[in-house]
């Protein structure tokens, strides 16, 4: 064989193998994102540890996934309820520790685990689209089984939960107000940023392929459900955006863009010194005060 042809053939073979390896790696990554078995962890806190009687609740989504949570009624028999949602890789006990104080203000609280996380059923997490079915079912569960507590419903969400809170409020006019903490701006951006922060993977050519296989597995484009498209639809109901000023996964600039797209009334607080999911820890008393003031004012 001509030496030049031999070199060309060898280069083509190597490129072919590398291309196949890249495609396989992207398929594997997409499945890893959608099936986060390693992210499911046991609960490590319960409401009674904070002096709150509670009820274990169960309900099913429209696609038959069983969701498990806690309902914590107010001692004052209030008709105002806050539904609280955790971030990806967390469960309801992770946000209980930083938000249980809302119960002392006279609100009923409903916590639940998103599908494929905590104690809820399901094996697929979509970081957004499928989880919207979970929050919709939570709202419906409250209205059907505890209508006396649904005079006003507010939403609080952290990370993935913030995205779900924004999207549920956008399509459900019965939601009175939303507090979204560390929410991402767009699905494409958060996947790209996650790949870079955790694995130093550049956007091109890996991330577009990963997004392609995510769309293929879910049979929808999750980007369409991004908060940037939904937050303008919430007004004139109030939105409170909380974000770490030094968030390394979802830069604070994205929170500012979300705030700009939101209608009035709206509030934003960039917590000084806080990184991703650290607003409560770093914000301390001021965090509790601001969150309490928001729900007392609008709920």
PDB file of C-alpha atoms in Angstrom:
ATOM      1  CA  UNK A   1       0.000   0.000   0.000  1.00  0.00           C
ATOM      2  CA  UNK A   2       1.149   3.491  -0.810  1.00  0.00           C
ATOM      3  CA  UNK A   3       2.610   5.005   2.400  1.00  0.00           C
ATOM      4  CA  UNK A   4       0.491   8.146   2.030  1.00  0.00           C
ATOM      5  CA  UNK A   5      -2.686   6.100   1.585  1.00  0.00           C
ATOM      6  CA  UNK A   6      -1.688   4.007   4.583  1.00  0.00           C
ATOM      7  CA  UNK A   7      -1.335   7.125   6.758  1.00  0.00           C
ATOM      8  CA  UNK A   8      -4.651   8.505   5.521  1.00  0.00           C
ATOM      9  CA  UNK A   9      -6.355   5.173   6.221  1.00  0.00           C
ATOM     10  CA  UNK A  10      -4.856   5.046   9.715  1.00  0.00           C
ATOM     11  CA  UNK A  11      -5.963   8.618  10.465  1.00  0.00           C
ATOM     12  CA  UNK A  12      -9.501   7.882   9.246  1.00  0.00           C
ATOM     13  CA  UNK A  13      -9.655   4.768  11.432  1.00  0.00           C
ATOM     14  CA  UNK A  14      -8.430   6.665  14.487  1.00  0.00           C
ATOM     15  CA  UNK A  15     -10.925   9.472  13.878  1.00  0.00           C
ATOM     16  CA  UNK A  16     -13.677   6.910  13.428  1.00  0.00           C
ATOM     17  CA  UNK A  17     -12.836   5.204  16.723  1.00  0.00           C
ATOM     18  CA  UNK A  18     -12.627   8.554  18.512  1.00  0.00           C
ATOM     19  CA  UNK A  19     -15.967   9.613  17.047  1.00  0.00           C
ATOM     20  CA  UNK A  20     -17.623   6.403  18.181  1.00  0.00           C
ATOM     21  CA  UNK A  21     -16.074   6.811  21.628  1.00  0.00           C
ATOM     22  CA  UNK A  22     -17.350  10.389  21.792  1.00  0.00           C
ATOM     23  CA  UNK A  23     -20.885   9.335  20.827  1.00  0.00           C
ATOM     24  CA  UNK A  24     -20.858   6.522  23.386  1.00  0.00           C
ATOM     25  CA  UNK A  25     -19.571   8.860  26.091  1.00  0.00           C
ATOM     26  CA  UNK A  26     -22.317  11.379  25.307  1.00  0.00           C
ATOM     27  CA  UNK A  27     -24.993   8.674  25.388  1.00  0.00           C
ATOM     28  CA  UNK A  28     -23.629   7.443  28.724  1.00  0.00           C
ATOM     29  CA  UNK A  29     -23.566  10.968  30.149  1.00  0.00           C
ATOM     30  CA  UNK A  30     -27.127  11.649  29.042  1.00  0.00           C
ATOM     31  CA  UNK A  31     -28.311   8.459  30.760  1.00  0.00           C
ATOM     32  CA  UNK A  32     -26.301   9.352  33.855  1.00  0.00           C
ATOM     33  CA  UNK A  33     -28.074  12.708  34.062  1.00  0.00           C
ATOM     34  CA  UNK A  34     -31.512  11.172  33.522  1.00  0.00           C
ATOM     35  CA  UNK A  35     -30.994   8.168  35.812  1.00  0.00           C
ATOM     36  CA  UNK A  36     -29.179   9.573  38.866  1.00  0.00           C
ATOM     37  CA  UNK A  37     -29.230   6.420  41.008  1.00  0.00           C
ATOM     38  CA  UNK A  38     -26.132   7.608  42.860  1.00  0.00           C
ATOM     39  CA  UNK A  39     -27.939  10.826  43.826  1.00  0.00           C
ATOM     40  CA  UNK A  40     -30.715   9.053  45.720  1.00  0.00           C
ATOM     41  CA  UNK A  41     -29.861   9.266  49.398  1.00  0.00           C
ATOM     42  CA  UNK A  42     -31.797   8.558  52.628  1.00  0.00           C
ATOM     43  CA  UNK A  43     -33.518  11.257  54.651  1.00  0.00           C
ATOM     44  CA  UNK A  44     -31.536  12.562  57.600  1.00  0.00           C
ATOM     45  CA  UNK A  45     -34.066  14.905  59.249  1.00  0.00           C
ATOM     46  CA  UNK A  46     -37.770  14.798  60.124  1.00  0.00           C
ATOM     47  CA  UNK A  47     -40.271  17.502  61.173  1.00  0.00           C
ATOM     48  CA  UNK A  48     -40.712  16.157  64.703  1.00  0.00           C
ATOM     49  CA  UNK A  49     -37.038  16.895  65.360  1.00  0.00           C
ATOM     50  CA  UNK A  50     -38.042  20.552  65.081  1.00  0.00           C
ATOM     51  CA  UNK A  51     -41.124  20.157  67.244  1.00  0.00           C
ATOM     52  CA  UNK A  52     -43.630  19.935  64.388  1.00  0.00           C
ATOM     53  CA  UNK A  53     -46.297  17.209  64.204  1.00  0.00           C
ATOM     54  CA  UNK A  54     -46.579  15.942  60.635  1.00  0.00           C
ATOM     55  CA  UNK A  55     -48.311  13.475  58.384  1.00  0.00           C
ATOM     56  CA  UNK A  56     -46.641  11.220  55.809  1.00  0.00           C
ATOM     57  CA  UNK A  57     -48.406  11.742  52.489  1.00  0.00           C
ATOM     58  CA  UNK A  58     -48.395   9.911  49.173  1.00  0.00           C
ATOM     59  CA  UNK A  59     -49.785  10.845  45.782  1.00  0.00           C
ATOM     60  CA  UNK A  60     -49.321   9.788  42.170  1.00  0.00           C
ATOM     61  CA  UNK A  61     -48.430  11.856  39.155  1.00  0.00           C
ATOM     62  CA  UNK A  62     -50.272  11.719  35.853  1.00  0.00           C
ATOM     63  CA  UNK A  63     -47.654   9.238  34.581  1.00  0.00           C
ATOM     64  CA  UNK A  64     -48.183   6.988  37.632  1.00  0.00           C
ATOM     65  CA  UNK A  65     -45.052   7.793  39.636  1.00  0.00           C
ATOM     66  CA  UNK A  66     -45.605   7.668  43.403  1.00  0.00           C
ATOM     67  CA  UNK A  67     -44.420  10.770  45.221  1.00  0.00           C
ATOM     68  CA  UNK A  68     -43.806  10.769  48.964  1.00  0.00           C
ATOM     69  CA  UNK A  69     -43.743  13.775  51.274  1.00  0.00           C
ATOM     70  CA  UNK A  70     -44.775  15.409  54.550  1.00  0.00           C
ATOM     71  CA  UNK A  71     -47.714  17.649  55.321  1.00  0.00           C
ATOM     72  CA  UNK A  72     -47.185  19.883  58.346  1.00  0.00           C
ATOM     73  CA  UNK A  73     -50.371  21.729  59.370  1.00  0.00           C
ATOM     74  CA  UNK A  74     -50.199  25.118  61.022  1.00  0.00           C
ATOM     75  CA  UNK A  75     -51.145  25.301  64.687  1.00  0.00           C
ATOM     76  CA  UNK A  76     -53.410  28.265  63.875  1.00  0.00           C
ATOM     77  CA  UNK A  77     -55.575  26.347  61.331  1.00  0.00           C
ATOM     78  CA  UNK A  78     -54.449  28.564  58.471  1.00  0.00           C
ATOM     79  CA  UNK A  79     -55.727  28.303  54.892  1.00  0.00           C
ATOM     80  CA  UNK A  80     -52.322  29.434  53.567  1.00  0.00           C
ATOM     81  CA  UNK A  81     -49.930  26.729  52.417  1.00  0.00           C
ATOM     82  CA  UNK A  82     -46.366  26.777  51.125  1.00  0.00           C
ATOM     83  CA  UNK A  83     -45.173  23.894  48.957  1.00  0.00           C
ATOM     84  CA  UNK A  84     -41.405  23.452  49.243  1.00  0.00           C
ATOM     85  CA  UNK A  85     -39.170  21.724  46.690  1.00  0.00           C
ATOM     86  CA  UNK A  86     -35.545  20.575  46.873  1.00  0.00           C
ATOM     87  CA  UNK A  87     -32.739  20.665  44.323  1.00  0.00           C
ATOM     88  CA  UNK A  88     -31.308  17.916  42.087  1.00  0.00           C
ATOM     89  CA  UNK A  89     -29.376  15.339  44.074  1.00  0.00           C
ATOM     90  CA  UNK A  90     -31.168  16.307  47.295  1.00  0.00           C
ATOM     91  CA  UNK A  91     -34.318  15.242  49.117  1.00  0.00           C
ATOM     92  CA  UNK A  92     -36.937  16.965  51.250  1.00  0.00           C
ATOM     93  CA  UNK A  93     -34.940  16.666  54.470  1.00  0.00           C
ATOM     94  CA  UNK A  94     -32.187  18.835  52.974  1.00  0.00           C
ATOM     95  CA  UNK A  95     -34.435  21.885  52.676  1.00  0.00           C
ATOM     96  CA  UNK A  96     -36.453  21.168  55.839  1.00  0.00           C
ATOM     97  CA  UNK A  97     -33.529  22.303  57.974  1.00  0.00           C
ATOM     98  CA  UNK A  98     -33.474  25.775  56.414  1.00  0.00           C
ATOM     99  CA  UNK A  99     -37.188  26.440  55.924  1.00  0.00           C
ATOM    100  CA  UNK A 100     -39.065  24.838  58.836  1.00  0.00           C
ATOM    101  CA  UNK A 101     -39.214  28.266  60.523  1.00  0.00           C
ATOM    102  CA  UNK A 102     -41.988  29.213  58.074  1.00  0.00           C
ATOM    103  CA  UNK A 103     -44.273  26.938  60.069  1.00  0.00           C
ATOM    104  CA  UNK A 104     -43.845  29.231  63.087  1.00  0.00           C
ATOM    105  CA  UNK A 105     -45.278  32.086  61.010  1.00  0.00           C
ATOM    106  CA  UNK A 106     -48.627  30.330  60.709  1.00  0.00           C
ATOM    107  CA  UNK A 107     -48.240  28.579  57.338  1.00  0.00           C
ATOM    108  CA  UNK A 108     -49.041  24.981  56.462  1.00  0.00           C
ATOM    109  CA  UNK A 109     -46.060  23.300  54.801  1.00  0.00           C
ATOM    110  CA  UNK A 110     -45.948  20.536  52.203  1.00  0.00           C
ATOM    111  CA  UNK A 111     -42.581  18.954  51.429  1.00  0.00           C
ATOM    112  CA  UNK A 112     -42.099  16.188  48.876  1.00  0.00           C
ATOM    113  CA  UNK A 113     -39.309  14.328  47.088  1.00  0.00           C
ATOM    114  CA  UNK A 114     -39.019  14.711  43.336  1.00  0.00           C
ATOM    115  CA  UNK A 115     -39.144  11.491  41.324  1.00  0.00           C
ATOM    116  CA  UNK A 116     -36.010   9.334  41.344  1.00  0.00           C
ATOM    117  CA  UNK A 117     -34.816  11.118  44.478  1.00  0.00           C
ATOM    118  CA  UNK A 118     -35.375  10.686  48.212  1.00  0.00           C
ATOM    119  CA  UNK A 119     -38.200   8.257  48.948  1.00  0.00           C
ATOM    120  CA  UNK A 120     -40.272   8.906  45.824  1.00  0.00           C
ATOM    121  CA  UNK A 121     -40.664   6.375  43.046  1.00  0.00           C
ATOM    122  CA  UNK A 122     -39.381   6.521  39.495  1.00  0.00           C
ATOM    123  CA  UNK A 123     -35.945   6.059  38.002  1.00  0.00           C
ATOM    124  CA  UNK A 124     -35.775   8.982  35.583  1.00  0.00           C
ATOM    125  CA  UNK A 125     -34.950  12.565  36.508  1.00  0.00           C
ATOM    126  CA  UNK A 126     -35.111  15.212  33.796  1.00  0.00           C
ATOM    127  CA  UNK A 127     -33.885  18.234  35.814  1.00  0.00           C
ATOM    128  CA  UNK A 128     -37.096  19.996  34.902  1.00  0.00           C
ATOM    129  CA  UNK A 129     -39.662  18.638  32.468  1.00  0.00           C
ATOM    130  CA  UNK A 130     -40.754  15.476  34.298  1.00  0.00           C
ATOM    131  CA  UNK A 131     -40.546  17.187  37.686  1.00  0.00           C
ATOM    132  CA  UNK A 132     -43.259  19.606  36.553  1.00  0.00           C
ATOM    133  CA  UNK A 133     -45.614  16.636  36.725  1.00  0.00           C
ATOM    134  CA  UNK A 134     -44.571  16.154  40.367  1.00  0.00           C
ATOM    135  CA  UNK A 135     -45.366  19.707  41.475  1.00  0.00           C
ATOM    136  CA  UNK A 136     -48.628  19.747  39.504  1.00  0.00           C
ATOM    137  CA  UNK A 137     -49.658  16.554  41.305  1.00  0.00           C
ATOM    138  CA  UNK A 138     -48.684  18.060  44.663  1.00  0.00           C
ATOM    139  CA  UNK A 139     -50.942  21.069  44.068  1.00  0.00           C
ATOM    140  CA  UNK A 140     -53.776  18.824  42.898  1.00  0.00           C
ATOM    141  CA  UNK A 141     -53.313  16.549  45.903  1.00  0.00           C
ATOM    142  CA  UNK A 142     -53.706  19.490  48.281  1.00  0.00           C
ATOM    143  CA  UNK A 143     -56.797  20.821  46.513  1.00  0.00           C
ATOM    144  CA  UNK A 144     -58.505  17.424  46.445  1.00  0.00           C
ATOM    145  CA  UNK A 145     -57.649  16.135  49.912  1.00  0.00           C
ATOM    146  CA  UNK A 146     -57.170  19.327  51.959  1.00  0.00           C
ATOM    147  CA  UNK A 147     -59.129  22.127  50.295  1.00  0.00           C
ATOM    148  CA  UNK A 148     -59.501  23.944  53.620  1.00  0.00           C
ATOM    149  CA  UNK A 149     -55.750  24.617  53.525  1.00  0.00           C
ATOM    150  CA  UNK A 150     -55.715  25.956  49.965  1.00  0.00           C
ATOM    151  CA  UNK A 151     -57.090  29.459  50.333  1.00  0.00           C
ATOM    152  CA  UNK A 152     -53.702  30.651  49.107  1.00  0.00           C
ATOM    153  CA  UNK A 153     -50.779  28.543  47.863  1.00  0.00           C
ATOM    154  CA  UNK A 154     -47.203  29.789  47.659  1.00  0.00           C
ATOM    155  CA  UNK A 155     -44.187  27.983  46.240  1.00  0.00           C
ATOM    156  CA  UNK A 156     -40.577  27.799  47.379  1.00  0.00           C
ATOM    157  CA  UNK A 157     -37.951  25.974  45.355  1.00  0.00           C
ATOM    158  CA  UNK A 158     -34.197  25.454  45.509  1.00  0.00           C
ATOM    159  CA  UNK A 159     -32.250  24.791  42.295  1.00  0.00           C
ATOM    160  CA  UNK A 160     -34.349  22.313  40.325  1.00  0.00           C
ATOM    161  CA  UNK A 161     -37.171  23.137  42.744  1.00  0.00           C
ATOM    162  CA  UNK A 162     -36.882  26.814  41.851  1.00  0.00           C
ATOM    163  CA  UNK A 163     -37.263  25.985  38.186  1.00  0.00           C
ATOM    164  CA  UNK A 164     -40.331  23.842  38.923  1.00  0.00           C
ATOM    165  CA  UNK A 165     -41.846  26.591  41.105  1.00  0.00           C
ATOM    166  CA  UNK A 166     -41.451  29.187  38.344  1.00  0.00           C
ATOM    167  CA  UNK A 167     -42.958  26.950  35.662  1.00  0.00           C
ATOM    168  CA  UNK A 168     -45.884  25.777  37.810  1.00  0.00           C
ATOM    169  CA  UNK A 169     -46.772  29.355  38.736  1.00  0.00           C
ATOM    170  CA  UNK A 170     -46.565  30.389  35.079  1.00  0.00           C
ATOM    171  CA  UNK A 171     -49.202  27.865  34.045  1.00  0.00           C
ATOM    172  CA  UNK A 172     -51.298  27.786  37.237  1.00  0.00           C
ATOM    173  CA  UNK A 173     -52.994  31.099  38.118  1.00  0.00           C
ATOM    174  CA  UNK A 174     -53.971  29.724  41.544  1.00  0.00           C
ATOM    175  CA  UNK A 175     -50.362  30.023  42.745  1.00  0.00           C
ATOM    176  CA  UNK A 176     -50.194  33.242  44.781  1.00  0.00           C
ATOM    177  CA  UNK A 177     -46.407  33.824  44.898  1.00  0.00           C
ATOM    178  CA  UNK A 178     -43.041  32.208  44.197  1.00  0.00           C
ATOM    179  CA  UNK A 179     -39.664  32.234  45.944  1.00  0.00           C
ATOM    180  CA  UNK A 180     -37.029  30.704  43.651  1.00  0.00           C
ATOM    181  CA  UNK A 181     -33.538  30.129  45.014  1.00  0.00           C
ATOM    182  CA  UNK A 182     -30.495  29.213  42.883  1.00  0.00           C
ATOM    183  CA  UNK A 183     -32.737  28.514  39.902  1.00  0.00           C
ATOM    184  CA  UNK A 184     -31.146  28.059  36.515  1.00  0.00           C
ATOM    185  CA  UNK A 185     -31.903  30.361  33.574  1.00  0.00           C
ATOM    186  CA  UNK A 186     -32.006  27.773  30.808  1.00  0.00           C
ATOM    187  CA  UNK A 187     -31.622  23.997  30.621  1.00  0.00           C
ATOM    188  CA  UNK A 188     -28.936  24.224  27.941  1.00  0.00           C
ATOM    189  CA  UNK A 189     -26.862  26.627  30.000  1.00  0.00           C
ATOM    190  CA  UNK A 190     -27.025  24.617  33.221  1.00  0.00           C
ATOM    191  CA  UNK A 191     -25.996  21.353  31.510  1.00  0.00           C
ATOM    192  CA  UNK A 192     -23.131  23.144  29.785  1.00  0.00           C
ATOM    193  CA  UNK A 193     -21.985  24.793  33.008  1.00  0.00           C
ATOM    194  CA  UNK A 194     -22.283  21.552  34.998  1.00  0.00           C
ATOM    195  CA  UNK A 195     -20.126  19.732  32.444  1.00  0.00           C
ATOM    196  CA  UNK A 196     -17.439  22.394  32.669  1.00  0.00           C
ATOM    197  CA  UNK A 197     -17.455  22.922  36.461  1.00  0.00           C
ATOM    198  CA  UNK A 198     -17.410  19.237  37.380  1.00  0.00           C
ATOM    199  CA  UNK A 199     -15.509  17.647  34.486  1.00  0.00           C
ATOM    200  CA  UNK A 200     -13.856  20.542  32.586  1.00  0.00           C
ATOM    201  CA  UNK A 201     -15.683  19.422  29.437  1.00  0.00           C
ATOM    202  CA  UNK A 202     -15.901  22.192  26.806  1.00  0.00           C
ATOM    203  CA  UNK A 203     -19.225  23.031  25.227  1.00  0.00           C
ATOM    204  CA  UNK A 204     -18.301  21.870  21.734  1.00  0.00           C
ATOM    205  CA  UNK A 205     -18.555  19.113  20.623  1.00  0.00           C
ATOM    206  CA  UNK A 206     -19.665  17.215  23.742  1.00  0.00           C
ATOM    207  CA  UNK A 207     -22.536  19.219  25.217  1.00  0.00           C
ATOM    208  CA  UNK A 208     -24.610  19.500  21.997  1.00  0.00           C
ATOM    209  CA  UNK A 209     -24.418  15.711  21.649  1.00  0.00           C
ATOM    210  CA  UNK A 210     -25.394  15.153  25.283  1.00  0.00           C
ATOM    211  CA  UNK A 211     -28.362  17.512  24.841  1.00  0.00           C
ATOM    212  CA  UNK A 212     -29.326  15.649  21.665  1.00  0.00           C
ATOM    213  CA  UNK A 213     -29.496  12.317  23.491  1.00  0.00           C
ATOM    214  CA  UNK A 214     -31.355  13.861  26.431  1.00  0.00           C
ATOM    215  CA  UNK A 215     -33.986  15.145  23.984  1.00  0.00           C
ATOM    216  CA  UNK A 216     -34.074  11.746  22.342  1.00  0.00           C
ATOM    217  CA  UNK A 217     -34.569   9.838  25.617  1.00  0.00           C
ATOM    218  CA  UNK A 218     -37.213  12.251  26.949  1.00  0.00           C
ATOM    219  CA  UNK A 219     -38.896  12.682  23.547  1.00  0.00           C
ATOM    220  CA  UNK A 220     -39.219  16.397  24.194  1.00  0.00           C
ATOM    221  CA  UNK A 221     -36.908  19.381  24.257  1.00  0.00           C
ATOM    222  CA  UNK A 222     -36.469  20.341  27.946  1.00  0.00           C
ATOM    223  CA  UNK A 223     -35.067  23.721  26.935  1.00  0.00           C
ATOM    224  CA  UNK A 224     -38.627  24.866  26.129  1.00  0.00           C
ATOM    225  CA  UNK A 225     -39.504  24.562  29.826  1.00  0.00           C
ATOM    226  CA  UNK A 226     -36.634  26.758  30.983  1.00  0.00           C
ATOM    227  CA  UNK A 227     -37.457  29.491  33.539  1.00  0.00           C
ATOM    228  CA  UNK A 228     -36.445  32.224  31.086  1.00  0.00           C
ATOM    229  CA  UNK A 229     -39.518  31.419  28.987  1.00  0.00           C
ATOM    230  CA  UNK A 230     -41.872  31.041  31.954  1.00  0.00           C
ATOM    231  CA  UNK A 231     -41.049  33.708  34.513  1.00  0.00           C
ATOM    232  CA  UNK A 232     -42.629  36.550  32.467  1.00  0.00           C
ATOM    233  CA  UNK A 233     -45.982  34.728  32.663  1.00  0.00           C
ATOM    234  CA  UNK A 234     -46.205  34.905  36.462  1.00  0.00           C
ATOM    235  CA  UNK A 235     -46.922  38.640  36.802  1.00  0.00           C
ATOM    236  CA  UNK A 236     -48.846  40.297  38.376  1.00  0.00           C
ATOM    237  CA  UNK A 237     -48.170  37.682  41.048  1.00  0.00           C
ATOM    238  CA  UNK A 238     -44.934  38.325  42.988  1.00  0.00           C
ATOM    239  CA  UNK A 239     -41.602  36.575  42.499  1.00  0.00           C
ATOM    240  CA  UNK A 240     -38.629  36.578  44.868  1.00  0.00           C
ATOM    241  CA  UNK A 241     -35.305  35.491  43.346  1.00  0.00           C
ATOM    242  CA  UNK A 242     -32.578  34.451  45.805  1.00  0.00           C
ATOM    243  CA  UNK A 243     -29.116  33.619  44.509  1.00  0.00           C
ATOM    244  CA  UNK A 244     -25.563  33.268  45.748  1.00  0.00           C
ATOM    245  CA  UNK A 245     -23.422  36.138  44.527  1.00  0.00           C
ATOM    246  CA  UNK A 246     -20.539  33.694  44.025  1.00  0.00           C
ATOM    247  CA  UNK A 247     -22.536  30.743  42.684  1.00  0.00           C
ATOM    248  CA  UNK A 248     -20.003  28.746  40.647  1.00  0.00           C
ATOM    249  CA  UNK A 249     -22.537  26.440  38.962  1.00  0.00           C
ATOM    250  CA  UNK A 250     -25.222  28.968  38.025  1.00  0.00           C
ATOM    251  CA  UNK A 251     -23.571  32.402  37.872  1.00  0.00           C
ATOM    252  CA  UNK A 252     -25.388  35.296  39.523  1.00  0.00           C
ATOM    253  CA  UNK A 253     -25.631  36.930  36.094  1.00  0.00           C
ATOM    254  CA  UNK A 254     -28.295  34.334  35.228  1.00  0.00           C
ATOM    255  CA  UNK A 255     -30.328  35.355  38.293  1.00  0.00           C
ATOM    256  CA  UNK A 256     -30.140  38.966  37.115  1.00  0.00           C
ATOM    257  CA  UNK A 257     -31.368  37.928  33.666  1.00  0.00           C
ATOM    258  CA  UNK A 258     -34.280  36.049  35.233  1.00  0.00           C
ATOM    259  CA  UNK A 259     -35.109  39.082  37.356  1.00  0.00           C
ATOM    260  CA  UNK A 260     -35.078  41.301  34.282  1.00  0.00           C
ATOM    261  CA  UNK A 261     -37.550  39.016  32.496  1.00  0.00           C
ATOM    262  CA  UNK A 262     -39.934  38.838  35.476  1.00  0.00           C
ATOM    263  CA  UNK A 263     -42.849  41.255  35.722  1.00  0.00           C
ATOM    264  CA  UNK A 264     -43.754  43.331  38.745  1.00  0.00           C
ATOM    265  CA  UNK A 265     -43.925  42.867  41.659  1.00  0.00           C
ATOM    266  CA  UNK A 266     -40.527  41.255  41.956  1.00  0.00           C
ATOM    267  CA  UNK A 267     -37.587  41.133  44.340  1.00  0.00           C
ATOM    268  CA  UNK A 268     -34.022  39.866  44.069  1.00  0.00           C
ATOM    269  CA  UNK A 269     -31.369  39.208  46.692  1.00  0.00           C
ATOM    270  CA  UNK A 270     -27.841  38.216  45.736  1.00  0.00           C
ATOM    271  CA  UNK A 271     -26.448  36.781  48.945  1.00  0.00           C
ATOM    272  CA  UNK A 272     -22.909  38.114  49.543  1.00  0.00           C
ATOM    273  CA  UNK A 273     -20.308  35.384  49.849  1.00  0.00           C
ATOM    274  CA  UNK A 274     -22.702  32.527  48.996  1.00  0.00           C
ATOM    275  CA  UNK A 275     -21.881  29.832  46.445  1.00  0.00           C
ATOM    276  CA  UNK A 276     -24.351  27.368  44.911  1.00  0.00           C
ATOM    277  CA  UNK A 277     -27.034  26.219  47.382  1.00  0.00           C
ATOM    278  CA  UNK A 278     -25.370  28.099  50.238  1.00  0.00           C
ATOM    279  CA  UNK A 279     -27.742  31.055  50.586  1.00  0.00           C
ATOM    280  CA  UNK A 280     -29.392  29.836  53.794  1.00  0.00           C
ATOM    281  CA  UNK A 281     -26.097  28.852  55.375  1.00  0.00           C
ATOM    282  CA  UNK A 282     -24.346  32.128  54.517  1.00  0.00           C
ATOM    283  CA  UNK A 283     -27.378  34.409  54.795  1.00  0.00           C
ATOM    284  CA  UNK A 284     -28.234  33.245  58.309  1.00  0.00           C
ATOM    285  CA  UNK A 285     -30.792  35.401  60.108  1.00  0.00           C
ATOM    286  CA  UNK A 286     -31.179  37.781  57.168  1.00  0.00           C
ATOM    287  CA  UNK A 287     -32.078  34.833  54.932  1.00  0.00           C
ATOM    288  CA  UNK A 288     -34.885  33.809  57.273  1.00  0.00           C
ATOM    289  CA  UNK A 289     -36.049  37.396  57.691  1.00  0.00           C
ATOM    290  CA  UNK A 290     -36.252  38.111  53.961  1.00  0.00           C
ATOM    291  CA  UNK A 291     -38.016  34.839  53.155  1.00  0.00           C
ATOM    292  CA  UNK A 292     -40.445  35.332  56.035  1.00  0.00           C
ATOM    293  CA  UNK A 293     -41.192  38.918  54.992  1.00  0.00           C
ATOM    294  CA  UNK A 294     -41.910  37.842  51.417  1.00  0.00           C
ATOM    295  CA  UNK A 295     -44.422  35.142  52.335  1.00  0.00           C
ATOM    296  CA  UNK A 296     -46.056  37.247  55.060  1.00  0.00           C
ATOM    297  CA  UNK A 297     -46.515  40.097  52.611  1.00  0.00           C
ATOM    298  CA  UNK A 298     -47.841  38.161  49.640  1.00  0.00           C
ATOM    299  CA  UNK A 299     -49.306  34.976  51.074  1.00  0.00           C
TER     300      UNK A 299
END
